[in-house]
XYZ file of C-alpha atoms in Angstrom:
567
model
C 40.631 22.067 -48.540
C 40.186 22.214 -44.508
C 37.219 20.305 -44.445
C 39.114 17.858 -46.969
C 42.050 17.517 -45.049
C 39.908 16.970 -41.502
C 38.620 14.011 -43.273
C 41.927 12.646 -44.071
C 42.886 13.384 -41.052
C 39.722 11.157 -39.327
C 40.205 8.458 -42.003
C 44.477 7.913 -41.119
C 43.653 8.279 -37.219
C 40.827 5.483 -37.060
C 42.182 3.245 -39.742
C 45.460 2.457 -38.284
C 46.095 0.505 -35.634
C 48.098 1.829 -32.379
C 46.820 5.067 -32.968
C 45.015 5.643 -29.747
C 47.599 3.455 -27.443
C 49.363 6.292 -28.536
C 46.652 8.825 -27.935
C 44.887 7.686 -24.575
C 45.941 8.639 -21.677
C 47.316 5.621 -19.603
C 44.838 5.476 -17.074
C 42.000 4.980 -19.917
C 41.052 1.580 -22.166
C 40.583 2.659 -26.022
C 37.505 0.953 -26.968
C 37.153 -0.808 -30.711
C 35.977 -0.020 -33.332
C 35.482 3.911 -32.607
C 32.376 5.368 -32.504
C 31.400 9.006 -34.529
C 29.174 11.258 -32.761
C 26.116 11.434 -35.683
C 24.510 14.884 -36.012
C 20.771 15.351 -35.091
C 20.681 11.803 -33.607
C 20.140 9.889 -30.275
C 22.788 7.398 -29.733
C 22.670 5.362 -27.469
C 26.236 4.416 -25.527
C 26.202 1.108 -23.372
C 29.048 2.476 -20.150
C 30.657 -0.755 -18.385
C 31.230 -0.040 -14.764
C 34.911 1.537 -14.594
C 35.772 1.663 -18.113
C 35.226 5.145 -20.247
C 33.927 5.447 -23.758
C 34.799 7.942 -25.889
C 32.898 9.390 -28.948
C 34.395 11.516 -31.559
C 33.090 14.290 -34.062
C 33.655 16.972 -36.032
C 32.553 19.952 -37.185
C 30.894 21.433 -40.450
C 33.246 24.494 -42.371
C 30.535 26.979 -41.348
C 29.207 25.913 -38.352
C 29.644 28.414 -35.582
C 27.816 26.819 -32.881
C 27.528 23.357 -30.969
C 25.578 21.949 -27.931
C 26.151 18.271 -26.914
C 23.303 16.595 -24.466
C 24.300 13.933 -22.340
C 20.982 12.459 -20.794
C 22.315 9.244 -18.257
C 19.624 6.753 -17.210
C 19.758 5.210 -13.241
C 23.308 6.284 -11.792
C 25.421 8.633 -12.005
C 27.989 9.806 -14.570
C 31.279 11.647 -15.432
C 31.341 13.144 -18.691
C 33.563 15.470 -20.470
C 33.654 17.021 -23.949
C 37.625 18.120 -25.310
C 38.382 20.153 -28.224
C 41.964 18.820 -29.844
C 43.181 21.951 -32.624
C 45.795 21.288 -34.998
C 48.311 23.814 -35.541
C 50.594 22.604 -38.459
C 48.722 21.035 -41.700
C 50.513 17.351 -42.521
C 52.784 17.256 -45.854
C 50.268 17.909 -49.082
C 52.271 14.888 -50.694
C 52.071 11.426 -48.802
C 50.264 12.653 -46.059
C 48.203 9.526 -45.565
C 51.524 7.658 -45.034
C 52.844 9.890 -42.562
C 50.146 9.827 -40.236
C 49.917 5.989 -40.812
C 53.519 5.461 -40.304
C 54.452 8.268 -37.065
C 50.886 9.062 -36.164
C 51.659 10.039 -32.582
C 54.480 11.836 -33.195
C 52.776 14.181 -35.382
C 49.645 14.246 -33.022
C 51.624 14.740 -29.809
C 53.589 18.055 -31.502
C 51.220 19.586 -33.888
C 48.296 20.586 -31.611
C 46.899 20.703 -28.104
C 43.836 19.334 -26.515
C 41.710 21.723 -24.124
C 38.742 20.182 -21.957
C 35.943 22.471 -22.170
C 33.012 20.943 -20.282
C 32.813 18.523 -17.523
C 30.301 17.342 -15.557
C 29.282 14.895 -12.991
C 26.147 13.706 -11.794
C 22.415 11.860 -13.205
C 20.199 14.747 -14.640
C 20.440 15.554 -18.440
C 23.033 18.222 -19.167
C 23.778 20.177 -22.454
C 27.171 22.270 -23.718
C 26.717 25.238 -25.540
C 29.455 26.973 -27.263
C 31.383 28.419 -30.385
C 32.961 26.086 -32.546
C 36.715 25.930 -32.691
C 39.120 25.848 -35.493
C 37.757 24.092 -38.452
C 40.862 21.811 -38.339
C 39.553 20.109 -34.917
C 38.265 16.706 -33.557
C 36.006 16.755 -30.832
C 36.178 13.734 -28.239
C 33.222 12.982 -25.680
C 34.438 10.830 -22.572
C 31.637 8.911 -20.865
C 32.283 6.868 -17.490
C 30.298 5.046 -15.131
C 31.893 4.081 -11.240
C 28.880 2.519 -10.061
C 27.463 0.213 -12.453
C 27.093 -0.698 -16.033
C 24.505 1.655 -17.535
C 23.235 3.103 -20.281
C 23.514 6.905 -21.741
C 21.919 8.638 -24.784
C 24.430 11.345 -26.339
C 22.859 13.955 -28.691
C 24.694 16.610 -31.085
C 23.549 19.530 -32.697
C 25.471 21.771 -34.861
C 24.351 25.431 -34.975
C 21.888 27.904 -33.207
C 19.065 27.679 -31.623
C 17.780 24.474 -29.649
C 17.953 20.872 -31.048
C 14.290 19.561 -30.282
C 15.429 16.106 -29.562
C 14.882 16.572 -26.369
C 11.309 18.146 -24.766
C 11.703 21.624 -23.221
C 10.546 21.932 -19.504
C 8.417 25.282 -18.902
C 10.071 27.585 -16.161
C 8.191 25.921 -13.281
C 8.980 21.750 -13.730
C 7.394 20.729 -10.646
C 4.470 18.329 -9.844
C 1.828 20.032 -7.504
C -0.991 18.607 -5.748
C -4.062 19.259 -6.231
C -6.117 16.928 -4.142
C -5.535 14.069 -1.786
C -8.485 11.725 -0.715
C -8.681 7.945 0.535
C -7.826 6.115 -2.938
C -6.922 8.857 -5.274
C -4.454 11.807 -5.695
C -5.145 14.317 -8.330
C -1.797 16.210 -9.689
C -1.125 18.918 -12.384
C 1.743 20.880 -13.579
C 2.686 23.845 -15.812
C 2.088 22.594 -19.515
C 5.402 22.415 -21.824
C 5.974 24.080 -24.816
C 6.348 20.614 -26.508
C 2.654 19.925 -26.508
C 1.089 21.354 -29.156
C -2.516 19.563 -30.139
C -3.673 20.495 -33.896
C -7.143 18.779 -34.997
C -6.773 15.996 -36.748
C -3.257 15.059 -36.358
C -1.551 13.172 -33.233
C 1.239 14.627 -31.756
C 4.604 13.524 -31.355
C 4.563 14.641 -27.716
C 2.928 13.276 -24.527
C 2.807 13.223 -20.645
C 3.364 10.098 -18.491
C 2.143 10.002 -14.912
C 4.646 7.525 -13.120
C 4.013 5.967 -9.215
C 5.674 4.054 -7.127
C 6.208 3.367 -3.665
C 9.752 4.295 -3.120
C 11.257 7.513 -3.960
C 11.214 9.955 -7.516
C 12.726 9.005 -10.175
C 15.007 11.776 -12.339
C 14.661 10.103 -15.456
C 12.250 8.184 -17.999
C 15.218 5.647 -18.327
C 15.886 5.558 -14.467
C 12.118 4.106 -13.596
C 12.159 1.841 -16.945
C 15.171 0.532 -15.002
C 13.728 0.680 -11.346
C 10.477 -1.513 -12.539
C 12.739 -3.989 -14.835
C 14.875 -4.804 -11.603
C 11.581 -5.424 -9.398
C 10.181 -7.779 -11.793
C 13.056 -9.322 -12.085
C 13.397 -9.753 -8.349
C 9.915 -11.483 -8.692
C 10.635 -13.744 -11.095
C 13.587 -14.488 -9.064
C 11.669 -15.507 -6.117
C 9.380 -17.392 -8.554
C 11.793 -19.198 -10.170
C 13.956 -20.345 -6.814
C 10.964 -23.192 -6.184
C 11.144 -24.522 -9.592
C 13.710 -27.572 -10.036
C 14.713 -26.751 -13.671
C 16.309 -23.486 -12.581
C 19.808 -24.877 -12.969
C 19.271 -26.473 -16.220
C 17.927 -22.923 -17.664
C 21.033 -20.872 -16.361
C 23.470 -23.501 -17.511
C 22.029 -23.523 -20.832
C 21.461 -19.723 -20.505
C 25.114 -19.200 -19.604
C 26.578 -21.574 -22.591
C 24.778 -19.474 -25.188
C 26.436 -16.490 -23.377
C 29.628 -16.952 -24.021
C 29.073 -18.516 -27.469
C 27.495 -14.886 -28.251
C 28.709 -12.240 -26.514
C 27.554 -9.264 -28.764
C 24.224 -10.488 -28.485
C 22.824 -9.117 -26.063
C 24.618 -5.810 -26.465
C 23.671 -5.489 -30.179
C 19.461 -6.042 -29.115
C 19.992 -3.630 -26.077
C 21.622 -0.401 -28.833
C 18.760 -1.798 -30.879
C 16.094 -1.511 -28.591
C 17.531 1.938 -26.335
C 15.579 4.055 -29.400
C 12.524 2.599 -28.835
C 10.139 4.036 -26.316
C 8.603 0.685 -24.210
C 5.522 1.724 -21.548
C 6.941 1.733 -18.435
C 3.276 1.721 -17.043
C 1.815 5.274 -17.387
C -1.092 5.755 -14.847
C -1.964 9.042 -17.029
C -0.673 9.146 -20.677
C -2.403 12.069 -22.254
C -1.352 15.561 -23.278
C -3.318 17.059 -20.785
C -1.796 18.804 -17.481
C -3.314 17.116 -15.186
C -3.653 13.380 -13.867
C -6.047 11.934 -11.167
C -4.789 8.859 -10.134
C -6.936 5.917 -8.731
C -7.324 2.754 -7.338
C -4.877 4.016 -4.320
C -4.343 2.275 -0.675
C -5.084 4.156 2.103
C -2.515 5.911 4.699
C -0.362 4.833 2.309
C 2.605 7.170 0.674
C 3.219 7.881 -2.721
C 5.815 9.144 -5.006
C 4.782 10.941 -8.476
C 6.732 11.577 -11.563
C 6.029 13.484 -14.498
C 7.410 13.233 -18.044
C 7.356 15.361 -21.349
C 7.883 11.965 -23.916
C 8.885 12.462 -27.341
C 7.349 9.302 -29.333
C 9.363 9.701 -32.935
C 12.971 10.438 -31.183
C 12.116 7.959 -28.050
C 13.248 10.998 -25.753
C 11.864 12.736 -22.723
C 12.506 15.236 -19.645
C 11.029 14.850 -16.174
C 9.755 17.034 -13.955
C 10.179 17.840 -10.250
C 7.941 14.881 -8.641
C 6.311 14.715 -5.669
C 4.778 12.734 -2.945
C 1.855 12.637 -1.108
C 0.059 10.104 1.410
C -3.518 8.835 0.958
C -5.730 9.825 4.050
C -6.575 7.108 6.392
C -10.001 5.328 6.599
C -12.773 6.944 8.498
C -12.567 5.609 12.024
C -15.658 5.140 14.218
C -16.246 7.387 16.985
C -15.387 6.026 20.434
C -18.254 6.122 22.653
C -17.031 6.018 27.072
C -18.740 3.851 29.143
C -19.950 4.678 32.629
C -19.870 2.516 35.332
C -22.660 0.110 35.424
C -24.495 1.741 32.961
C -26.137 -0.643 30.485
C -25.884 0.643 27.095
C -27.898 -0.823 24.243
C -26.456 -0.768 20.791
C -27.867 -1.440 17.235
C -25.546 -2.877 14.879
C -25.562 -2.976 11.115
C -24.500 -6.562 9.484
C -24.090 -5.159 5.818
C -20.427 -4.555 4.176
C -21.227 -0.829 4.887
C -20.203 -1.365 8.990
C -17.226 -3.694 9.045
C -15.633 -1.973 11.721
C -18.638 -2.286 13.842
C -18.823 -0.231 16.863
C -15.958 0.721 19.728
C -16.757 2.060 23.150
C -14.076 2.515 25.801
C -13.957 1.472 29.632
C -12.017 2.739 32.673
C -12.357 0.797 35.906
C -12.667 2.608 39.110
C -9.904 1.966 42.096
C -6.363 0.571 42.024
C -7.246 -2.899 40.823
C -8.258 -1.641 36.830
C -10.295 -4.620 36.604
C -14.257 -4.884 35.718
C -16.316 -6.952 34.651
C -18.236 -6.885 30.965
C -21.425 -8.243 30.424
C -23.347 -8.735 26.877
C -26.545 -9.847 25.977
C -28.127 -9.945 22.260
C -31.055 -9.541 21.545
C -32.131 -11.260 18.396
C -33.007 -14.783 18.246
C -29.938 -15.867 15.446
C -27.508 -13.076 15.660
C -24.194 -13.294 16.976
C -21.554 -10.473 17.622
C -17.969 -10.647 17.800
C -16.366 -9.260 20.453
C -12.696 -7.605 20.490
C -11.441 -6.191 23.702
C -7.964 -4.489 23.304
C -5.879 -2.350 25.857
C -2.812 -0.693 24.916
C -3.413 -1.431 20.958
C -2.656 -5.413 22.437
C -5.676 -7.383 21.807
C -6.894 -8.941 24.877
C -9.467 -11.516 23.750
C -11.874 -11.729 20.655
C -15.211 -14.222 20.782
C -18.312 -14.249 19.540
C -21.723 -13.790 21.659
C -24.718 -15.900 20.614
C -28.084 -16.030 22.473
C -26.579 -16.524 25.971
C -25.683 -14.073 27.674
C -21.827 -13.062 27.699
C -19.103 -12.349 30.408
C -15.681 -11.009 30.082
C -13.243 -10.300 32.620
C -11.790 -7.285 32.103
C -7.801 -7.212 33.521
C -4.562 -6.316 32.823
C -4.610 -2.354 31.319
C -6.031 0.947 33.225
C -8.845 0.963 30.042
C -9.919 -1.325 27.819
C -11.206 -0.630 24.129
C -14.562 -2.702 23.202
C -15.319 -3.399 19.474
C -18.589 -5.109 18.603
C -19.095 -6.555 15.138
C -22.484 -8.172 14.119
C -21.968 -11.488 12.411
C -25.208 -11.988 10.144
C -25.938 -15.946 10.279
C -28.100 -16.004 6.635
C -27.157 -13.587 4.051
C -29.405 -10.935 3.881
C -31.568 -10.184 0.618
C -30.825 -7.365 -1.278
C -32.911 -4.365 -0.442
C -33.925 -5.904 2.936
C -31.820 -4.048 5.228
C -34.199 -4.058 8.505
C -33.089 -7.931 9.069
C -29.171 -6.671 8.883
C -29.582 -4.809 12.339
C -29.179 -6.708 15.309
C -29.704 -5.202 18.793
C -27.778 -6.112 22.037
C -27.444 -4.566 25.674
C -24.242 -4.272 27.444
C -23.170 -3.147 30.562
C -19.301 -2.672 32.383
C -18.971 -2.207 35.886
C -15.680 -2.511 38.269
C -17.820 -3.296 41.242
C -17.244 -6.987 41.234
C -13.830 -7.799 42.710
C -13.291 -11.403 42.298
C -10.664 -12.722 40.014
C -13.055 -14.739 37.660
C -16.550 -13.971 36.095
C -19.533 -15.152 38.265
C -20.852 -18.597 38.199
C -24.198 -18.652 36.064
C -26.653 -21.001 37.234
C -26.149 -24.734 35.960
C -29.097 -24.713 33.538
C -31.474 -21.341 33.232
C -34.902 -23.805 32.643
C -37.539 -23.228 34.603
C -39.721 -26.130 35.908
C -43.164 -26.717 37.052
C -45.037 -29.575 39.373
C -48.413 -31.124 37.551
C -49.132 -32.593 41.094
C -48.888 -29.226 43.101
C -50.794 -27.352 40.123
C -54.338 -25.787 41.653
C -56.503 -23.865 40.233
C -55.767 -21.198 41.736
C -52.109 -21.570 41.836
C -48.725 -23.032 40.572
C -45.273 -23.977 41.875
C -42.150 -23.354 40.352
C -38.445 -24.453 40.750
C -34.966 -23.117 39.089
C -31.564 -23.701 39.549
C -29.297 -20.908 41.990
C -25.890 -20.171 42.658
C -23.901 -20.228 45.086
C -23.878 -16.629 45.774
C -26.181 -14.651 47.388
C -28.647 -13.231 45.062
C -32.195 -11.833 44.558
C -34.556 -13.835 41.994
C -37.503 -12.247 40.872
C -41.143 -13.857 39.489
C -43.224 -12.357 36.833
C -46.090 -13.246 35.240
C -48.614 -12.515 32.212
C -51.820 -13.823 31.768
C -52.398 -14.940 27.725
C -55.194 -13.082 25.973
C -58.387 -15.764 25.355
C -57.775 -15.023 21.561
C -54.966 -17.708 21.993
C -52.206 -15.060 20.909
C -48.941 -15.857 22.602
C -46.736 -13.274 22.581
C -43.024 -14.398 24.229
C -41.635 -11.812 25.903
C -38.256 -10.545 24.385
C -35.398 -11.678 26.579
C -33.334 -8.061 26.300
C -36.207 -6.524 28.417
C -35.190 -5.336 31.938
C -37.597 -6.420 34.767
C -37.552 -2.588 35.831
C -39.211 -2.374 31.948
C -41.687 -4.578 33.255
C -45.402 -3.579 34.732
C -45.234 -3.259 38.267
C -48.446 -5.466 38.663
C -46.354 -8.065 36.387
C -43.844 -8.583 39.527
C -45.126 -11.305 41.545
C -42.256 -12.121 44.428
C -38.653 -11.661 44.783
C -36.846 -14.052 47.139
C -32.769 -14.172 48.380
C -31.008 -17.401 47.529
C -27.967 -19.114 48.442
C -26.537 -22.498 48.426
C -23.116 -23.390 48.360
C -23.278 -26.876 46.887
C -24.085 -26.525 43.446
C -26.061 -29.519 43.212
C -28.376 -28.468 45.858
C -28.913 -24.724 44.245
C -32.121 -25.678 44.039
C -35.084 -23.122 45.254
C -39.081 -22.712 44.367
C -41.663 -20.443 44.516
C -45.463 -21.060 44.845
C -47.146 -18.525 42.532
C -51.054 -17.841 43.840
C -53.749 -15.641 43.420
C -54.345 -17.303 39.812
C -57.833 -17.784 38.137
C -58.629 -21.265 37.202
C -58.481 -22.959 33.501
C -55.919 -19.644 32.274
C -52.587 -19.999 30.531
C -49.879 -17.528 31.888
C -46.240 -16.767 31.274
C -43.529 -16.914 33.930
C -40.729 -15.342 34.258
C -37.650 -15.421 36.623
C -34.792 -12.881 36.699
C -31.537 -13.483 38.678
C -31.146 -9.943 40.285
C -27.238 -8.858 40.109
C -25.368 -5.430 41.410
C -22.247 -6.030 39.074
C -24.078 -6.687 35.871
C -27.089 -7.687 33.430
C -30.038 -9.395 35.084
C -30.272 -12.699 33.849
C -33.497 -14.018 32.197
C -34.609 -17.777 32.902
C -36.263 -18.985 29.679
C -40.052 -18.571 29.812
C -41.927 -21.157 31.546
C -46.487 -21.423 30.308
C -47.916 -23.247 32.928
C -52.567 -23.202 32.678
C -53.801 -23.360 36.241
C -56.753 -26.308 36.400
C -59.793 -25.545 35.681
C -61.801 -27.994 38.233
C -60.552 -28.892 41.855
């Protein structure tokens, strides 16, 4: 008879109209048609931003026990669960009309309503408690003060736990096990949920969320978070097109032609479980994740998903930052010292090399010289002070140099630019050598002048057999030139002599004169050098050097000059 009469009771409050004016409180909005709390169901409640929703239930005649799980999606909620007992039974005789007729008035003094759970915030939360009188309607108030969202509502009649929702084990957070460049590897405790038989798929799963932004407390909440960012993309992408007008106008007629649409597909679609993008879906406890930038930070989020109900629980997440790439050492360089550095042209050495300067004195100037050594190769050079880059050029086969001002030090980075590719397997012809030197010993507010041409030129009339004269353009500045020489073997071999070689490198009976030279018009800087002691009808090599205290020696291109062979 109770559990006849609570239906009656259901079927005269819902089926008359006025009845919750009546009922609701006059701060709330009664919602049509009503909606019943199912048993052993996820139901999914759509929560417009400042309006409340109630769902009503009751109990079985012998159930003893109820819990009610609220699970919320990206914002936070306010729900409550009330209990309203009825004290006096309606009339056995024309009850139905009663109720229909004075339905508040027999609501309002027959029973009381007592508010028995509340709770405010976006984590899933479950009531657990006795049942109350068998002649009692249960009412579940959702509301949403941020923004329309979406809620699942579960109830469960009776001991023990409902399994619609997967259990977390007593430790829910993420830890870390590993952190390298491009990859993080995580695990966590296992849950209770995951049990793997052979043969048969289970219902349960993990899925390894990441993001850039911040953790997420729900499955529901990063759904969300990744819908809104590709919808900001596709809102960028569509602002260039013309037609976007023509779409939203047409968009927004069918709107308001059919304004259950949309809400009908989205209680259709809350049940099933759409990939947000697992990195790691497996029922495993642990998740290396790949394919990571590095220095970069990252936020993790594990969840327990339940396939067949389209439910889930999260974990604690975590964060971690990828470690930076490895950074080339940064070799000092002493004053005037000339360094000489192999670089590598393959993918392996894009970086290249970095060396660091500090001038001497007050001025923090100096003066950088660079000279390659191979034929084709250039290298770039970056010169940076104060993380500000300074200047960046590339360095063929002359010889290079950079004034160094504006910072007490100066960071160099060298980069070898290959000018072929290089075959596979062939990695001797991807290193390129060059010498460098950095001294603060030259003062003047500009790099020096380099002679006008560096060709060095010989006289057919003044050649003897015995000897041969030479000319080659100066500078204005007072300098030292130096003559060398090397006789070619009879075989006919002629081997050049490599340009990165420092007269000092030189034999000492190689050295033939070295001569001061100065001549302030340009033009004129014009000065020779009669070369004897020679044996007649033999081919040799000359070579000048321009002599300098602030930087590389610089090498006048190779002049072969064959003495006569009858005067």
């Amino acid at each position: 008879m109770a559990l006849s009469w609570c239906l009656c009771l259901a079927t005269a409050l819902f089926s008359c109209p006025g009845t919750f004016k009546a009922l609701a409180p006059e701060n709330e909005v009664t919602l049509h048609p009503t909606t019943w709390l199912s048993e052993n169901r996820v139901t999914p409640v759509h929560l417009p931003k400042g309006r409340a929703r109630r769902l009503y239930f009751t109990l079985k005649k012998k159930a003893d026990l109820l819990s009610v799980t609220v699970s919320p999606c990206a914002v936070p909620i306010e729900w409550s669960l009330a209990v309203r007992t009825l004290k006096d039974k309606p009339p056995k005789k024309a009850h139905c009309e009663f109720l229909c007729i004075m339905p508040e008035v027999w609501w309002r003094g027959s029973g009381r309503e007592v508010r028995i759970h509340t709770y405010t915030g976006n984590a899933v939360d479950t009531y657990t408690g006795p049942a109350y009188a068998p002649a009692s309607i249960y009412i579940l108030r959702l509301k949403s003060n941020e923004q329309n969202t979406q809620v699942s509502a579960y109830l469960h009649e009776g001991p023990g736990p409902s399994g619609a929702f997967p259990e977390l084990p007593s430790d829910p957070r993420v830890h870390t096990l590993g952190v390298g460049m491009t990859s993080v590897t995580l695990n966590w405790a296992p849950s209770s949920f995951i049990v793997v038989k052979d043969g048969h798929q289970p219902h349960h799963e993990y899925c390894v969320l990441v993001n850039h932004k911040h953790n997420y407390r729900s499955l529901c909440a990063a759904r969300e978070g990744i819908r809104k960012e590709i919808q900001s993309v596709q809102k960028r992408q569509r602002r260039d097109k013309q037609s976007k007008e023509i779409v939203w106008a047409t968009l927004k007629d069918w709107w308001w032609r059919h304004p259950d649409t949309l809400k009908d597909r989205e209680s259709s679609t809350a049940d099933k479980f759409e990939d947000p993008g697992c990195v790691c879906r497996d029922v495993e406890s642990v998740c290396t994740v790949s394919d990571l930038l590095p220095d970069t930070q990252y936020y993790f989020d594990v969840f327990v998903v339940d396939r067949v109900n389209g439910t889930s629980a999260a974990y604690t997440g975590t964060f971690a930052r990828t470690h930076e790439e490895a950074r080339p050492a940064v070799t000092s360089l002493r004053e005037g010292q000339v360094k000489w550095v192999t670089l590598s042209g393959d993918a392996s050495n894009l970086q290249g090399d970095k060396f660091r300067f500090k001038p001497r004195g007050w001025q923090q100037n100096g003066l950088l010289t660079l000279h390659t050594c191979n034929g084709t190769s250039k290298v770039k050079v970056t010169v940076s002070t104060k993380g500000q880059t300074l200047m960046s050029q590339e360095v063929g086969h002359q010889l290079a140099q950079i004034w160094l001002h504006g910072g007490p030090s100066y960071l160099i980075q060298l980069q070898a630019l290959a000018s072929s590719p290089i075959p596979k397997g062939n990695s001797g012809k991807s290193k390129f050598c060059l010498k460098m030197q950095a001294s603060s010993a030259y003062h003047r507010r500009a790099v020096p002048v380099f002679p006008s041409t560096l060709q060095i030129k010989s006289f057919n009339k003044l050649r003897t057999c015995s000897s041969v004269t030479l000319a080659w353009m100066g500078t204005e500045e007072r300098s030292l030139y130096c003559v060398y020489r090397r006789q070619i073997p009879l075989d006919g071999k002629h081997i050049l002599t490599d340009r990165c070689i420092d007269p000092e490198s030189r034999p000492a009976n190689e050295r033939v004169l070295c001569k001061y030279f100065q001549e302030l018009n340009p033009r004129r800087a014009v000065t020779t050098a009669v070369i004897g002691e020679l044996e007649s009808g033999v081919l040799y090599v000359f070579d000048v050097y321009l002599m300098r205290r602030w930087g590389l020696p610089i090498k006048y291109h190779s002049k072969t000059v064959r003495t006569r062979s009858e005067c």
